[in-house]
Amino acid sequence: MIKYTVFPDYFSLSKAAAERIIRQIKHNPLTLLGLATGSTPIGLYARLIDQHRRGKLSLSRVTTFNLDEYVGIPKDHPQSYHVFMQKHLFDHVDIPPARRHFPDTDKSGTQYDLQIMRSGGLDVQILGIGANGHIGFNEPGAAFDSKTRVVELAESTIRDNARFFDHSDEVPRQAITMGIATILQARHIILMANGANKAAAVAAAFQERPSVNVPASCLQTHHSVHVLLDTAAAGDLS
Ligand code: GLP
């Protein structure tokens, strides 16, 4: 089942997404969270940090599994998702380092999926969406039964990401990502999108029949998805 909520702006969208996560953690302090990177969840993370600083939220027993990471740049590269998570969440809250997980080419993707399963499965997976409809780094064409694995990035994703790197030849061509099947195993999924550049992807994902050409459309097959949009990202929905 998919529930949609449209918010007037990014701030209220982020606040609502954070409240959903905070409720989950208060209900079950041992929550397993699937985390996303990209600009979209930064407001959500900022709100979690704020609540933690005010003494209203502890994440000391939460376990996290990140969706994806680039292949071919070191973990301490300023654009790595390890560094992103440190900067936007981990450095400011009390999630113990041993409870934070990333997919890693040192291990097989299967090991990552097994680790998630053995830890009890993801309670909530947070997702953004790429302008081409990707989730994690599952690019158009990714099979709906795919598991965590190394993937080639789409040319459009490489172009979208180029602005974050000094030279275009520095932009990673590959990533390791949770598979679509891995994501769909989460008990609940929240997908956030803001800005007009996401409107077409959102409409293709939720208004057309599910298709591997639009990876996020796989979410139509899941039993508990909440799509949080700002008015611009909802602009192409009828
Ligand atoms: C990257 C990430 C995705 C993210 C997407 C959108 O490709 N792998 O998980 O959803 O970017 O990023 P943004 O939120 O910056 O638009």
Tab-separated table of N, CA and C in Angstrom, residues 66-224:
chain	number	residue	atom	x	y	z
A	66	ASN	N	23.532	1.433	5.559
A	66	ASN	CA	23.422	2.372	4.434
A	66	ASN	C	23.109	1.638	3.137
A	67	LEU	N	22.432	2.388	2.279
A	67	LEU	CA	21.998	1.835	0.993
A	67	LEU	C	23.142	1.514	0.050
A	68	ASP	N	24.118	2.426	-0.008
A	68	ASP	CA	25.086	2.306	-1.095
A	68	ASP	C	26.369	3.058	-0.783
A	69	GLU	N	27.364	2.814	-1.600
A	69	GLU	CA	28.646	3.526	-1.502
A	69	GLU	C	29.317	3.461	-2.873
A	70	TYR	N	30.080	4.490	-3.173
A	70	TYR	CA	30.840	4.482	-4.427
A	70	TYR	C	31.921	3.412	-4.377
A	71	VAL	N	32.289	2.913	-5.548
A	71	VAL	CA	33.441	2.027	-5.686
A	71	VAL	C	34.497	2.838	-6.427
A	72	GLY	N	35.746	2.766	-5.948
A	72	GLY	CA	36.832	3.429	-6.675
A	72	GLY	C	37.298	4.729	-6.034
A	73	ILE	N	36.638	5.166	-4.944
A	73	ILE	CA	37.195	6.285	-4.178
A	73	ILE	C	37.363	5.791	-2.735
A	74	PRO	N	38.383	6.290	-2.033
A	74	PRO	CA	38.582	5.807	-0.665
A	74	PRO	C	37.434	6.224	0.268
A	75	LYS	N	37.283	5.490	1.358
A	75	LYS	CA	36.193	5.780	2.314
A	75	LYS	C	36.319	7.171	2.919
A	76	ASP	N	37.554	7.705	2.947
A	76	ASP	CA	37.712	9.047	3.529
A	76	ASP	C	37.719	10.149	2.465
A	77	HIS	N	37.369	9.801	1.232
A	77	HIS	CA	37.231	10.829	0.182
A	77	HIS	C	36.076	11.751	0.572
A	78	PRO	N	36.230	13.069	0.384
A	78	PRO	CA	35.159	13.986	0.805
A	78	PRO	C	33.787	13.667	0.195
A	79	GLN	N	33.748	12.988	-0.962
A	79	GLN	CA	32.451	12.667	-1.577
A	79	GLN	C	31.975	11.248	-1.267
A	80	SER	N	32.739	10.509	-0.438
A	80	SER	CA	32.278	9.145	-0.140
A	80	SER	C	31.032	9.230	0.735
A	81	TYR	N	30.223	8.191	0.689
A	81	TYR	CA	29.018	8.187	1.512
A	81	TYR	C	29.354	7.944	2.991
A	82	HIS	N	30.543	7.335	3.253
A	82	HIS	CA	30.992	7.229	4.643
A	82	HIS	C	31.155	8.642	5.224
A	83	VAL	N	31.855	9.497	4.478
A	83	VAL	CA	32.098	10.868	4.961
A	83	VAL	C	30.783	11.645	5.036
A	84	PHE	N	29.934	11.454	4.045
A	84	PHE	CA	28.618	12.119	4.047
A	84	PHE	C	27.862	11.791	5.342
A	85	MET	N	27.832	10.508	5.704
A	85	MET	CA	27.058	10.108	6.885
A	85	MET	C	27.679	10.642	8.173
A	86	GLN	N	29.031	10.681	8.210
A	86	GLN	CA	29.711	11.264	9.387
A	86	GLN	C	29.259	12.702	9.560
A	87	LYS	N	29.344	13.428	8.448
A	87	LYS	CA	29.100	14.870	8.472
A	87	LYS	C	27.636	15.193	8.782
A	88	HIS	N	26.716	14.459	8.178
A	88	HIS	CA	25.306	14.835	8.284
A	88	HIS	C	24.540	14.106	9.380
A	89	LEU	N	25.162	13.062	9.991
A	89	LEU	CA	24.453	12.364	11.068
A	89	LEU	C	25.387	11.802	12.142
A	90	PHE	N	26.274	10.896	11.748
A	90	PHE	CA	26.980	10.085	12.747
A	90	PHE	C	27.821	10.899	13.727
A	91	ASP	N	28.449	11.990	13.260
A	91	ASP	CA	29.296	12.782	14.160
A	91	ASP	C	28.480	13.503	15.237
A	92	HIS	N	27.160	13.542	15.078
A	92	HIS	CA	26.347	14.395	15.948
A	92	HIS	C	25.339	13.633	16.806
A	93	VAL	N	25.274	12.309	16.633
A	93	VAL	CA	24.335	11.518	17.433
A	93	VAL	C	25.082	10.344	18.068
A	94	ASP	N	24.362	9.525	18.830
A	94	ASP	CA	25.027	8.510	19.650
A	94	ASP	C	24.883	7.080	19.120
A	95	ILE	N	24.799	6.921	17.799
A	95	ILE	CA	24.759	5.557	17.250
A	95	ILE	C	26.174	4.976	17.382
A	96	PRO	N	26.345	3.870	18.134
A	96	PRO	CA	27.704	3.343	18.306
A	96	PRO	C	28.301	2.933	16.955
A	97	PRO	N	29.587	3.255	16.706
A	97	PRO	CA	30.216	2.918	15.421
A	97	PRO	C	30.009	1.461	15.016
A	98	ALA	N	30.021	0.548	15.970
A	98	ALA	CA	29.881	-0.886	15.627
A	98	ALA	C	28.497	-1.209	15.088
A	99	ARG	N	27.556	-0.306	15.293
A	99	ARG	CA	26.186	-0.560	14.812
A	99	ARG	C	25.902	0.105	13.465
A	100	ARG	N	26.924	0.747	12.882
A	100	ARG	CA	26.723	1.427	11.587
A	100	ARG	C	27.335	0.555	10.490
A	101	HIS	N	26.566	0.296	9.465
A	101	HIS	CA	27.040	-0.611	8.415
A	101	HIS	C	26.914	0.012	7.032
A	102	PHE	N	27.867	-0.329	6.188
A	102	PHE	CA	27.850	0.091	4.774
A	102	PHE	C	28.135	-1.133	3.916
A	103	PRO	N	27.546	-1.183	2.723
A	103	PRO	CA	27.976	-2.245	1.818
A	103	PRO	C	29.431	-1.980	1.447
A	104	ASP	N	30.179	-3.036	1.243
A	104	ASP	CA	31.628	-2.896	1.097
A	104	ASP	C	32.126	-3.933	0.102
A	105	THR	N	32.976	-3.493	-0.815
A	105	THR	CA	33.484	-4.448	-1.814
A	105	THR	C	34.450	-5.455	-1.191
A	106	ASP	N	34.884	-5.204	0.058
A	106	ASP	CA	35.720	-6.201	0.745
A	106	ASP	C	34.927	-7.444	1.091
A	107	LYS	N	33.599	-7.277	1.174
A	107	LYS	CA	32.733	-8.423	1.488
A	107	LYS	C	31.810	-8.632	0.292
A	108	SER	N	31.162	-9.788	0.232
A	108	SER	CA	30.222	-9.986	-0.875
A	108	SER	C	28.914	-9.282	-0.534
A	109	GLY	N	28.161	-8.949	-1.570
A	109	GLY	CA	26.846	-8.355	-1.358
A	109	GLY	C	25.949	-9.287	-0.568
A	110	THR	N	26.090	-10.579	-0.831
A	110	THR	CA	25.280	-11.577	-0.117
A	110	THR	C	25.523	-11.487	1.383
A	111	GLN	N	26.800	-11.238	1.756
A	111	GLN	CA	27.102	-11.118	3.190
A	111	GLN	C	26.364	-9.936	3.807
A	112	TYR	N	26.268	-8.845	3.053
A	112	TYR	CA	25.562	-7.650	3.557
A	112	TYR	C	24.079	-7.970	3.753
A	113	ASP	N	23.478	-8.610	2.757
A	113	ASP	CA	22.056	-8.975	2.858
A	113	ASP	C	21.822	-9.919	4.041
A	114	LEU	N	22.766	-10.871	4.223
A	114	LEU	CA	22.628	-11.818	5.339
A	114	LEU	C	22.755	-11.112	6.677
A	115	GLN	N	23.674	-10.149	6.717
A	115	GLN	CA	23.885	-9.392	7.956
A	115	GLN	C	22.608	-8.625	8.327
A	116	ILE	N	21.959	-8.049	7.328
A	116	ILE	CA	20.701	-7.332	7.578
A	116	ILE	C	19.662	-8.322	8.106
A	117	MET	N	19.563	-9.453	7.437
A	117	MET	CA	18.559	-10.456	7.826
A	117	MET	C	18.813	-10.980	9.232
A	118	ARG	N	20.086	-11.305	9.509
A	118	ARG	CA	20.434	-11.871	10.827
A	118	ARG	C	20.242	-10.850	11.938
A	119	SER	N	20.320	-9.575	11.599
A	119	SER	CA	20.105	-8.542	12.623
A	119	SER	C	18.611	-8.322	12.866
A	120	GLY	N	17.787	-8.970	12.080
A	120	GLY	CA	16.335	-8.883	12.308
A	120	GLY	C	15.576	-8.220	11.167
A	121	GLY	N	16.285	-7.732	10.163
A	121	GLY	CA	15.615	-7.083	9.015
A	121	GLY	C	15.392	-5.604	9.282
A	122	LEU	N	15.348	-4.824	8.209
A	122	LEU	CA	15.186	-3.373	8.351
A	122	LEU	C	13.762	-3.031	8.783
A	123	ASP	N	13.639	-2.198	9.803
A	123	ASP	CA	12.306	-1.743	10.218
A	123	ASP	C	11.818	-0.655	9.275
A	124	VAL	N	12.684	0.302	9.013
A	124	VAL	CA	12.313	1.379	8.085
A	124	VAL	C	13.482	1.643	7.139
A	125	GLN	N	13.203	1.669	5.860
A	125	GLN	CA	14.202	2.064	4.863
A	125	GLN	C	13.871	3.471	4.385
A	126	ILE	N	14.832	4.363	4.497
A	126	ILE	CA	14.675	5.736	3.989
A	126	ILE	C	15.228	5.768	2.563
A	127	LEU	N	14.474	6.366	1.659
A	127	LEU	CA	14.925	6.461	0.270
A	127	LEU	C	14.764	7.876	-0.267
A	128	GLY	N	15.685	8.260	-1.135
A	128	GLY	CA	15.473	9.387	-2.036
A	128	GLY	C	15.185	8.782	-3.400
A	129	ILE	N	15.171	9.591	-4.416
A	129	ILE	CA	14.972	9.067	-5.773
A	129	ILE	C	15.863	9.859	-6.727
A	130	GLY	N	16.507	9.164	-7.646
A	130	GLY	CA	17.317	9.856	-8.658
A	130	GLY	C	16.405	10.450	-9.721
A	131	ALA	N	16.910	11.423	-10.450
A	131	ALA	CA	16.101	12.050	-11.510
A	131	ALA	C	15.727	11.032	-12.587
A	132	ASN	N	16.488	9.932	-12.686
A	132	ASN	CA	16.140	8.878	-13.653
A	132	ASN	C	15.328	7.752	-13.000
A	133	GLY	N	14.862	7.985	-11.774
A	133	GLY	CA	14.025	6.989	-11.090
A	133	GLY	C	14.811	5.973	-10.287
A	134	HIS	N	16.145	6.171	-10.149
A	134	HIS	CA	16.902	5.156	-9.399
A	134	HIS	C	16.644	5.247	-7.901
A	135	ILE	N	16.796	4.133	-7.228
A	135	ILE	CA	16.778	4.098	-5.757
A	135	ILE	C	18.049	3.384	-5.315
A	136	GLY	N	18.699	3.928	-4.257
A	136	GLY	CA	20.062	3.487	-3.971
A	136	GLY	C	20.831	3.794	-5.242
A	137	PHE	N	21.590	2.815	-5.729
A	137	PHE	CA	22.191	2.970	-7.061
A	137	PHE	C	21.642	1.902	-8.003
A	138	ASN	N	20.404	1.524	-7.794
A	138	ASN	CA	19.733	0.630	-8.741
A	138	ASN	C	19.254	1.484	-9.899
A	139	GLU	N	20.008	1.411	-10.981
A	139	GLU	CA	19.750	2.248	-12.151
A	139	GLU	C	18.682	1.597	-13.030
A	140	PRO	N	18.105	2.360	-13.978
A	140	PRO	CA	17.127	1.770	-14.893
A	140	PRO	C	17.663	0.467	-15.497
A	141	GLY	N	16.807	-0.553	-15.480
A	141	GLY	CA	17.203	-1.871	-15.981
A	141	GLY	C	17.496	-2.853	-14.860
A	142	ALA	N	17.701	-2.340	-13.613
A	142	ALA	CA	18.017	-3.234	-12.486
A	142	ALA	C	16.834	-4.180	-12.232
A	143	ALA	N	17.149	-5.462	-12.050
A	143	ALA	CA	16.089	-6.457	-11.842
A	143	ALA	C	15.434	-6.251	-10.482
A	144	PHE	N	14.127	-6.478	-10.436
A	144	PHE	CA	13.403	-6.320	-9.169
A	144	PHE	C	13.805	-7.384	-8.138
A	145	ASP	N	14.468	-8.466	-8.598
A	145	ASP	CA	14.923	-9.465	-7.616
A	145	ASP	C	16.419	-9.306	-7.313
A	146	SER	N	16.992	-8.136	-7.649
A	146	SER	CA	18.431	-7.939	-7.421
A	146	SER	C	18.727	-7.794	-5.939
A	147	LYS	N	19.930	-8.286	-5.558
A	147	LYS	CA	20.419	-8.190	-4.184
A	147	LYS	C	21.592	-7.212	-4.160
A	148	THR	N	22.197	-7.057	-2.991
A	148	THR	CA	23.340	-6.139	-2.881
A	148	THR	C	24.474	-6.603	-3.808
A	149	ARG	N	24.988	-5.661	-4.589
A	149	ARG	CA	25.995	-6.009	-5.603
A	149	ARG	C	26.682	-4.748	-6.117
A	150	VAL	N	27.750	-4.958	-6.883
A	150	VAL	CA	28.437	-3.839	-7.528
A	150	VAL	C	27.737	-3.552	-8.849
A	151	VAL	N	27.503	-2.272	-9.124
A	151	VAL	CA	26.790	-1.885	-10.355
A	151	VAL	C	27.557	-0.791	-11.096
A	152	GLU	N	27.278	-0.689	-12.383
A	152	GLU	CA	27.798	0.413	-13.195
A	152	GLU	C	26.803	1.566	-13.058
A	153	LEU	N	27.285	2.782	-12.882
A	153	LEU	CA	26.368	3.922	-12.791
A	153	LEU	C	25.917	4.352	-14.179
A	154	ALA	N	24.693	4.818	-14.266
A	154	ALA	CA	24.166	5.318	-15.544
A	154	ALA	C	24.904	6.604	-15.913
A	155	GLU	N	25.032	6.838	-17.212
A	155	GLU	CA	25.703	8.064	-17.674
A	155	GLU	C	25.058	9.304	-17.056
A	156	SER	N	23.715	9.305	-16.953
A	156	SER	CA	23.014	10.483	-16.415
A	156	SER	C	23.351	10.685	-14.933
A	157	THR	N	23.570	9.594	-14.194
A	157	THR	CA	23.938	9.703	-12.775
A	157	THR	C	25.362	10.246	-12.660
A	158	ILE	N	26.248	9.750	-13.530
A	158	ILE	CA	27.636	10.236	-13.515
A	158	ILE	C	27.642	11.745	-13.797
A	159	ARG	N	26.809	12.154	-14.756
A	159	ARG	CA	26.721	13.597	-15.067
A	159	ARG	C	26.147	14.371	-13.883
A	160	ASP	N	25.061	13.837	-13.259
A	160	ASP	CA	24.446	14.510	-12.101
A	160	ASP	C	25.456	14.684	-10.963
A	161	ASN	N	26.342	13.678	-10.806
A	161	ASN	CA	27.278	13.679	-9.680
A	161	ASN	C	28.534	14.489	-9.944
A	162	ALA	N	28.775	14.795	-11.232
A	162	ALA	CA	30.048	15.422	-11.605
A	162	ALA	C	30.256	16.743	-10.858
A	163	ARG	N	29.164	17.440	-10.520
A	163	ARG	CA	29.305	18.747	-9.867
A	163	ARG	C	29.978	18.653	-8.492
A	164	PHE	N	29.966	17.460	-7.902
A	164	PHE	CA	30.567	17.309	-6.570
A	164	PHE	C	32.070	17.019	-6.623
A	165	PHE	N	32.587	16.765	-7.810
A	165	PHE	CA	34.002	16.386	-7.938
A	165	PHE	C	34.772	17.471	-8.686
A	166	ASP	N	36.086	17.581	-8.369
A	166	ASP	CA	36.914	18.615	-8.999
A	166	ASP	C	37.094	18.339	-10.490
A	167	HIS	N	37.313	17.083	-10.849
A	167	HIS	CA	37.532	16.721	-12.251
A	167	HIS	C	36.565	15.624	-12.649
A	168	SER	N	36.120	15.672	-13.909
A	168	SER	CA	35.129	14.691	-14.338
A	168	SER	C	35.686	13.264	-14.307
A	169	ASP	N	37.031	13.127	-14.490
A	169	ASP	CA	37.576	11.760	-14.469
A	169	ASP	C	37.663	11.190	-13.050
A	170	GLU	N	37.396	12.038	-12.046
A	170	GLU	CA	37.367	11.570	-10.647
A	170	GLU	C	36.028	10.927	-10.291
A	171	VAL	N	34.985	11.220	-11.084
A	171	VAL	CA	33.631	10.786	-10.735
A	171	VAL	C	33.548	9.260	-10.840
A	172	PRO	N	33.150	8.584	-9.749
A	172	PRO	CA	33.096	7.125	-9.801
A	172	PRO	C	32.136	6.625	-10.883
A	173	ARG	N	32.514	5.526	-11.496
A	173	ARG	CA	31.703	4.877	-12.539
A	173	ARG	C	30.937	3.701	-11.965
A	174	GLN	N	31.288	3.287	-10.785
A	174	GLN	CA	30.667	2.103	-10.173
A	174	GLN	C	30.292	2.398	-8.728
A	175	ALA	N	29.371	1.589	-8.224
A	175	ALA	CA	28.976	1.696	-6.814
A	175	ALA	C	28.590	0.313	-6.341
A	176	ILE	N	28.513	0.168	-5.009
A	176	ILE	CA	27.912	-1.049	-4.446
A	176	ILE	C	26.609	-0.619	-3.796
A	177	THR	N	25.541	-1.299	-4.126
A	177	THR	CA	24.224	-0.863	-3.650
A	177	THR	C	23.388	-2.037	-3.161
A	178	MET	N	22.574	-1.779	-2.150
A	178	MET	CA	21.533	-2.745	-1.804
A	178	MET	C	20.746	-3.005	-3.079
A	179	GLY	N	20.301	-4.234	-3.273
A	179	GLY	CA	19.486	-4.531	-4.446
A	179	GLY	C	18.043	-4.105	-4.227
A	180	ILE	N	17.272	-4.188	-5.281
A	180	ILE	CA	15.848	-3.840	-5.165
A	180	ILE	C	15.152	-4.830	-4.229
A	181	ALA	N	15.501	-6.111	-4.343
A	181	ALA	CA	14.878	-7.100	-3.450
A	181	ALA	C	15.280	-6.838	-2.003
A	182	THR	N	16.530	-6.400	-1.795
A	182	THR	CA	16.999	-6.081	-0.432
A	182	THR	C	16.136	-4.952	0.143
A	183	ILE	N	15.921	-3.923	-0.656
A	183	ILE	CA	15.142	-2.758	-0.213
A	183	ILE	C	13.704	-3.186	0.084
A	184	LEU	N	13.149	-4.014	-0.805
A	184	LEU	CA	11.732	-4.407	-0.651
A	184	LEU	C	11.501	-5.295	0.566
A	185	GLN	N	12.599	-5.838	1.129
A	185	GLN	CA	12.424	-6.658	2.338
A	185	GLN	C	12.206	-5.819	3.595
A	186	ALA	N	12.453	-4.522	3.522
A	186	ALA	CA	12.236	-3.661	4.700
A	186	ALA	C	10.754	-3.691	5.083
A	187	ARG	N	10.479	-3.601	6.381
A	187	ARG	CA	9.062	-3.640	6.818
A	187	ARG	C	8.311	-2.406	6.354
A	188	HIS	N	8.949	-1.268	6.448
A	188	HIS	CA	8.322	-0.010	6.011
A	188	HIS	C	9.348	0.765	5.194
A	189	ILE	N	8.843	1.501	4.223
A	189	ILE	CA	9.734	2.292	3.371
A	189	ILE	C	9.213	3.723	3.336
A	190	ILE	N	10.093	4.693	3.529
A	190	ILE	CA	9.673	6.061	3.253
A	190	ILE	C	10.540	6.622	2.144
A	191	LEU	N	9.882	7.138	1.130
A	191	LEU	CA	10.595	7.753	0.010
A	191	LEU	C	10.311	9.246	0.040
A	192	MET	N	11.364	10.027	0.011
A	192	MET	CA	11.223	11.486	0.022
A	192	MET	C	11.700	12.040	-1.310
A	193	ALA	N	11.008	13.054	-1.789
A	193	ALA	CA	11.475	13.749	-2.997
A	193	ALA	C	11.056	15.198	-2.913
A	194	ASN	N	11.977	16.072	-3.256
A	194	ASN	CA	11.647	17.495	-3.303
A	194	ASN	C	12.262	18.120	-4.544
A	195	GLY	N	11.606	19.138	-5.037
A	195	GLY	CA	12.131	19.874	-6.179
A	195	GLY	C	11.539	19.402	-7.491
A	196	ALA	N	11.417	20.353	-8.419
A	196	ALA	CA	10.780	20.082	-9.712
A	196	ALA	C	11.572	19.070	-10.541
A	197	ASN	N	12.891	18.969	-10.299
A	197	ASN	CA	13.689	18.022	-11.104
A	197	ASN	C	13.379	16.558	-10.769
A	198	LYS	N	12.559	16.330	-9.724
A	198	LYS	CA	12.170	14.959	-9.370
A	198	LYS	C	10.740	14.646	-9.823
A	199	ALA	N	10.009	15.655	-10.307
A	199	ALA	CA	8.580	15.476	-10.601
A	199	ALA	C	8.336	14.368	-11.630
A	200	ALA	N	9.118	14.340	-12.698
A	200	ALA	CA	8.904	13.331	-13.748
A	200	ALA	C	9.201	11.936	-13.211
A	201	ALA	N	10.272	11.799	-12.445
A	201	ALA	CA	10.633	10.479	-11.887
A	201	ALA	C	9.543	9.996	-10.936
A	202	VAL	N	9.011	10.902	-10.115
A	202	VAL	CA	7.960	10.524	-9.156
A	202	VAL	C	6.714	10.056	-9.914
A	203	ALA	N	6.322	10.796	-10.936
A	203	ALA	CA	5.122	10.412	-11.702
A	203	ALA	C	5.342	9.071	-12.405
A	204	ALA	N	6.535	8.890	-12.986
A	204	ALA	CA	6.822	7.621	-13.690
A	204	ALA	C	6.834	6.456	-12.701
A	205	ALA	N	7.320	6.712	-11.490
A	205	ALA	CA	7.428	5.627	-10.498
A	205	ALA	C	6.073	5.211	-9.950
A	206	PHE	N	5.160	6.157	-9.797
A	206	PHE	CA	3.933	5.832	-9.064
A	206	PHE	C	2.660	5.900	-9.900
A	207	GLN	N	2.765	6.425	-11.117
A	207	GLN	CA	1.545	6.511	-11.918
A	207	GLN	C	1.530	5.583	-13.118
A	208	GLU	N	2.678	4.974	-13.405
A	208	GLU	CA	2.740	4.030	-14.520
A	208	GLU	C	2.832	2.629	-13.921
A	209	ARG	N	2.636	1.641	-14.778
A	209	ARG	CA	2.813	0.261	-14.310
A	209	ARG	C	4.266	0.046	-13.896
A	210	PRO	N	4.510	-0.784	-12.849
A	210	PRO	CA	5.896	-1.036	-12.451
A	210	PRO	C	6.726	-1.548	-13.620
A	211	SER	N	7.920	-1.003	-13.757
A	211	SER	CA	8.796	-1.388	-14.862
A	211	SER	C	10.243	-1.253	-14.403
A	212	VAL	N	11.097	-2.168	-14.865
A	212	VAL	CA	12.516	-2.076	-14.496
A	212	VAL	C	13.156	-0.810	-15.064
A	213	ASN	N	12.489	-0.158	-16.023
A	213	ASN	CA	13.040	1.087	-16.571
A	213	ASN	C	12.971	2.229	-15.556
A	214	VAL	N	12.093	2.073	-14.564
A	214	VAL	CA	11.958	3.077	-13.498
A	214	VAL	C	12.085	2.322	-12.166
A	215	PRO	N	13.315	2.183	-11.669
A	215	PRO	CA	13.527	1.319	-10.493
A	215	PRO	C	12.571	1.607	-9.325
A	216	ALA	N	12.285	2.887	-9.042
A	216	ALA	CA	11.424	3.202	-7.889
A	216	ALA	C	9.998	2.666	-8.050
A	217	SER	N	9.609	2.313	-9.274
A	217	SER	CA	8.248	1.795	-9.476
A	217	SER	C	8.063	0.437	-8.785
A	218	CYS	N	9.184	-0.216	-8.424
A	218	CYS	CA	9.093	-1.495	-7.686
A	218	CYS	C	8.343	-1.295	-6.373
A	219	LEU	N	8.349	-0.061	-5.853
A	219	LEU	CA	7.726	0.196	-4.544
A	219	LEU	C	6.221	-0.034	-4.583
A	220	GLN	N	5.652	-0.008	-5.781
A	220	GLN	CA	4.206	-0.279	-5.901
A	220	GLN	C	3.861	-1.693	-5.444
A	221	THR	N	4.871	-2.576	-5.418
A	221	THR	CA	4.615	-3.969	-5.023
A	221	THR	C	4.785	-4.177	-3.515
A	222	HIS	N	5.167	-3.131	-2.795
A	222	HIS	CA	5.446	-3.261	-1.356
A	222	HIS	C	4.187	-2.950	-0.543
A	223	HIS	N	4.090	-3.544	0.657
A	223	HIS	CA	2.856	-3.389	1.442
A	223	HIS	C	2.806	-2.122	2.296
A	224	SER	N	3.943	-1.448	2.487
A	224	SER	CA	3.913	-0.282	3.384
A	224	SER	C	4.924	0.790	2.953
